[in-house]
């Protein structure tokens, strides 16, 4: 899926990016409370923006400095292809809605994308201290342990997942999500519907779950998990089976043994 990065360059950059993301994670952890913050929509949105701003203040400059000539993808909810070159696609609070509601499913992510393919990523979970990393051609790891996707070959035995990419999607997208959940409830074993995408994709990369799909092209929720799953031996495509990149309109990451079966279920809905 991805352009291979040289071992030496990837190792040095990964170390710098990991340090920057962990530092940003401390900031986000300091903002976390065990209770929900905000009652009305305006209050919740204000809390979300406060999280983003606090983390970006810590994260932006170290990442741009670590990779000279790289650029910053400003809108974390944007989708579609990026211009050629190297871009940082960052979610300062992946799972921000969970964070402001006092839950634990959130992370800080930073991914270097080269010519619309992720080539290096760091996903840090500040509450547990776990860090997921991948470099194109260099494998995927949880802390220092290599990751490997599930060996499942039977979709009927599979734990799979999906979720919405952002608030306010069009009704057609919401109906496709619902139809896909129904189809997978019939053909799979158990379906998890939750946000954010990255928190489901780290489970696919680690072999804990077997597939994740999304009717979306929101880059920040997919690039980190796409590289992690790919480097852990998984298959990452769009929902018609073509290799995925940031210009793809939808997404499927799965263990190789069930990818074809999952595609057979989902492609008519896509």
Coordinates of C-alpha atoms in Angstrom, one line a residue:
X1 CA 0.0 0.0 0.0
X2 CA 2.7 2.5 0.9
X3 CA 6.0 3.8 -0.4
X4 CA 8.8 2.3 1.5
X5 CA 10.9 4.6 3.6
X6 CA 14.6 3.9 4.1
X7 CA 15.4 2.2 7.4
X8 CA 17.8 4.8 8.7
X9 CA 15.6 7.8 7.9
X10 CA 12.5 6.0 9.2
X11 CA 14.1 5.1 12.5
X12 CA 15.4 8.6 13.2
X13 CA 12.2 10.3 12.2
X14 CA 10.0 7.8 14.1
X15 CA 11.9 8.5 17.3
X16 CA 11.4 12.3 16.9
X17 CA 7.7 11.9 16.0
X18 CA 7.1 9.5 18.9
X19 CA 8.7 12.0 21.4
X20 CA 6.5 14.8 20.0
X21 CA 3.3 12.8 20.1
X22 CA 4.0 11.6 23.6
X23 CA 4.6 15.1 24.8
X24 CA 1.4 16.3 23.2
X25 CA -0.4 13.3 24.9
X26 CA 0.6 14.6 28.3
X27 CA -1.2 17.9 27.5
X28 CA -4.3 16.0 26.4
X29 CA -4.2 13.8 29.5
X30 CA -4.1 16.9 31.7
X31 CA -7.3 18.1 30.1
X32 CA -9.1 14.8 30.7
X33 CA -11.7 14.4 33.4
X34 CA -13.6 11.2 34.5
X35 CA -16.9 13.1 33.9
X36 CA -18.5 14.7 30.9
X37 CA -17.8 18.3 30.2
X38 CA -20.5 20.5 28.6
X39 CA -24.2 20.0 28.4
X40 CA -25.4 22.0 25.3
X41 CA -23.9 21.6 21.8
X42 CA -22.1 24.9 22.0
X43 CA -20.4 23.8 25.3
X44 CA -19.4 20.4 23.9
X45 CA -17.9 22.0 20.7
X46 CA -16.0 24.5 22.8
X47 CA -14.4 21.7 24.9
X48 CA -13.5 19.9 21.7
X49 CA -11.8 23.0 20.2
X50 CA -10.0 23.7 23.4
X51 CA -8.5 20.2 23.4
X52 CA -7.4 20.5 19.7
X53 CA -5.9 23.9 20.3
X54 CA -3.9 22.9 23.4
X55 CA -2.4 19.8 21.7
X56 CA -1.6 21.6 18.4
X57 CA 0.3 24.2 20.2
X58 CA 2.6 21.4 21.4
X59 CA 2.7 19.2 18.3
X60 CA 2.8 21.3 15.2
X61 CA 6.3 22.9 15.3
X62 CA 8.2 19.7 16.4
X63 CA 6.7 17.7 13.5
X64 CA 7.4 20.3 10.9
X65 CA 10.9 20.7 12.2
X66 CA 11.4 16.9 12.2
X67 CA 10.7 16.7 8.4
X68 CA 12.0 19.7 6.5
X69 CA 9.9 20.6 3.6
X70 CA 6.8 18.8 4.9
X71 CA 3.5 20.6 5.0
X72 CA 0.5 20.6 7.4
X73 CA -2.9 19.4 6.5
X74 CA -5.0 21.9 8.4
X75 CA -8.5 20.5 8.5
X76 CA -8.6 17.3 10.5
X77 CA -12.1 16.4 9.1
X78 CA -11.1 17.0 5.5
X79 CA -11.1 14.2 3.0
X80 CA -9.8 13.5 -0.5
X81 CA -6.4 13.5 -2.1
X82 CA -3.7 15.9 -1.0
X83 CA -1.3 17.7 -3.4
X84 CA 1.9 15.8 -4.1
X85 CA 4.7 15.8 -1.6
X86 CA 4.9 15.1 2.2
X87 CA 2.1 16.2 4.5
X88 CA 1.5 15.8 8.2
X89 CA -2.0 14.4 8.8
X90 CA -2.6 14.8 12.5
X91 CA -5.5 14.3 14.9
X92 CA -4.6 16.1 18.1
X93 CA -7.5 14.4 19.9
X94 CA -8.6 11.3 18.0
X95 CA -11.8 10.4 19.7
X96 CA -12.3 13.9 21.0
X97 CA -16.0 13.4 21.6
X98 CA -15.1 10.5 24.0
X99 CA -12.5 12.6 25.8
X100 CA -15.0 15.4 26.6
X101 CA -17.5 12.8 27.8
X102 CA -15.1 11.3 30.3
X103 CA -14.5 8.1 28.4
X104 CA -11.1 6.5 27.7
X105 CA -11.2 5.7 23.9
X106 CA -9.0 8.6 22.6
X107 CA -5.5 9.1 21.4
X108 CA -3.1 11.5 19.7
X109 CA -2.1 10.6 16.2
X110 CA 0.5 11.9 13.7
X111 CA 1.0 10.4 10.3
X112 CA 3.4 11.4 7.5
X113 CA 1.7 11.1 4.1
X114 CA 3.8 11.0 1.0
X115 CA 2.0 11.4 -2.4
X116 CA -1.3 10.3 -0.8
X117 CA 0.2 7.2 0.9
X118 CA 0.9 7.0 4.7
X119 CA 4.6 6.2 5.3
X120 CA 5.1 6.7 9.0
X121 CA 2.6 6.9 11.9
X122 CA 2.5 7.2 15.7
X123 CA -0.7 6.6 17.7
X124 CA -0.3 7.3 21.4
X125 CA -2.8 6.4 24.1
X126 CA -1.9 8.7 27.1
X127 CA -4.1 7.0 29.7
X128 CA -2.4 3.6 29.2
X129 CA 1.0 4.8 27.9
X130 CA 0.7 2.5 24.9
X131 CA 2.2 3.6 21.6
X132 CA 1.4 2.1 18.2
X133 CA 4.0 2.8 15.4
X134 CA 4.5 1.8 11.8
X135 CA 7.0 2.8 9.1
X136 CA 6.3 1.7 5.5
X137 CA 8.3 -1.4 4.9
X138 CA 9.3 -1.7 8.5
X139 CA 6.4 -3.4 10.1
X140 CA 4.0 -2.2 12.9
X141 CA 4.5 -2.3 16.6
X142 CA 2.8 -1.8 19.9
X143 CA 5.5 -0.4 22.1
X144 CA 8.4 -2.7 21.0
X145 CA 6.2 -5.8 20.2
X146 CA 5.5 -6.6 16.5
X147 CA 1.9 -6.5 15.5
X148 CA 0.2 -9.2 13.4
X149 CA -3.4 -9.2 12.1
X150 CA -5.8 -12.0 12.8
X151 CA -5.5 -15.4 11.2
X152 CA -9.3 -15.8 10.8
X153 CA -10.6 -17.2 7.5
X154 CA -14.3 -17.5 8.3
X155 CA -16.3 -14.2 8.3
X156 CA -18.9 -16.0 10.3
X157 CA -16.4 -16.2 13.2
X158 CA -15.3 -12.6 12.8
X159 CA -15.5 -9.6 15.2
X160 CA -15.8 -6.6 12.9
X161 CA -16.5 -2.9 13.3
X162 CA -17.6 0.4 11.7
X163 CA -18.7 3.9 12.7
X164 CA -19.4 7.4 11.5
X165 CA -16.5 9.6 10.5
X166 CA -17.9 12.9 11.6
X167 CA -21.2 14.6 12.8
X168 CA -23.6 15.8 10.1
X169 CA -22.9 13.3 7.4
X170 CA -25.6 13.1 4.7
X171 CA -28.6 10.8 5.2
X172 CA -27.5 8.5 2.5
X173 CA -24.2 7.8 4.3
X174 CA -26.1 7.2 7.6
X175 CA -28.4 4.7 5.8
X176 CA -25.4 2.9 4.3
X177 CA -23.9 2.6 7.7
X178 CA -27.1 1.1 9.0
X179 CA -27.4 -1.3 6.0
X180 CA -23.8 -2.4 6.4
X181 CA -24.3 -3.1 10.1
X182 CA -27.3 -5.2 9.3
X183 CA -25.5 -7.1 6.6
X184 CA -22.5 -7.8 8.8
X185 CA -24.8 -8.9 11.7
X186 CA -26.2 -11.5 9.3
X187 CA -22.8 -12.6 7.9
X188 CA -20.4 -12.0 10.7
X189 CA -20.3 -12.9 14.3
X190 CA -20.4 -9.6 16.2
X191 CA -20.4 -6.0 15.0
X192 CA -18.9 -3.1 17.0
X193 CA -20.2 0.4 16.1
X194 CA -18.1 3.1 17.7
X195 CA -15.8 6.0 17.2
X196 CA -13.1 6.9 16.5
X197 CA -11.8 4.9 13.6
X198 CA -8.2 4.7 14.8
X199 CA -9.2 3.1 18.0
X200 CA -10.9 0.3 16.1
X201 CA -8.1 0.0 13.6
X202 CA -5.4 -0.5 16.2
X203 CA -7.4 -3.6 17.2
X204 CA -7.4 -4.9 13.6
X205 CA -3.6 -4.3 13.4
X206 CA -3.1 -6.2 16.7
X207 CA -5.3 -9.1 15.6
X208 CA -7.9 -8.5 18.3
X209 CA -10.6 -7.7 15.8
X210 CA -10.8 -8.8 12.2
X211 CA -12.1 -6.0 10.0
X212 CA -13.1 -2.3 10.0
X213 CA -14.9 -0.4 7.3
X214 CA -16.1 3.2 6.8
X215 CA -18.1 5.1 4.3
X216 CA -15.9 8.1 4.4
X217 CA -12.7 9.8 3.1
X218 CA -11.8 11.7 6.3
X219 CA -8.1 11.4 6.2
X220 CA -7.1 11.9 9.8
X221 CA -9.2 9.0 11.0
X222 CA -7.9 6.5 8.5
X223 CA -4.2 7.1 7.6
X224 CA -2.7 5.9 10.9
X225 CA -4.8 2.8 11.0
X226 CA -4.3 2.1 7.3
X227 CA -0.5 1.9 7.7
X228 CA -0.7 0.0 11.0
X229 CA -2.9 -2.7 9.5
X230 CA -1.0 -2.9 6.2
X231 CA 2.3 -3.2 8.0
X232 CA 0.8 -5.8 10.4
X233 CA 0.0 -8.0 7.3
X234 CA -3.6 -6.9 6.7
X235 CA -5.3 -5.9 3.5
X236 CA -6.4 -2.3 3.0
X237 CA -8.7 -1.3 0.1
X238 CA -11.7 0.7 -0.8
X239 CA -15.1 -1.0 -0.9
X240 CA -14.8 -2.1 -4.5
X241 CA -11.5 -3.8 -3.8
X242 CA -9.0 -1.3 -5.2
X243 CA -5.9 -0.3 -3.2
X244 CA -6.7 2.4 -0.7
X245 CA -5.2 5.9 -0.7
X246 CA -6.3 9.3 0.7
X247 CA -8.2 9.9 -2.5
X248 CA -10.4 6.8 -2.0
X249 CA -14.0 7.5 -1.1
X250 CA -14.5 4.6 1.3
X251 CA -12.4 2.2 3.3
X252 CA -11.9 -1.5 4.3
X253 CA -9.1 -2.9 6.4
X254 CA -9.2 -6.6 7.2
X255 CA -7.3 -9.7 8.0
X256 CA -6.4 -11.3 4.6
X257 CA -8.4 -14.4 5.3
X258 CA -11.7 -12.6 5.5
X259 CA -11.1 -9.6 3.3
X260 CA -12.7 -11.0 0.2
X261 CA -15.8 -12.2 2.1
X262 CA -16.2 -8.8 3.8
X263 CA -15.9 -7.1 0.4
X264 CA -18.6 -9.4 -1.0
X265 CA -21.0 -8.3 1.8
X266 CA -20.1 -4.6 1.7
X267 CA -19.5 -3.7 -1.9
X268 CA -23.2 -3.8 -3.0
X269 CA -24.0 -1.3 -0.2
X270 CA -21.1 1.0 -1.2

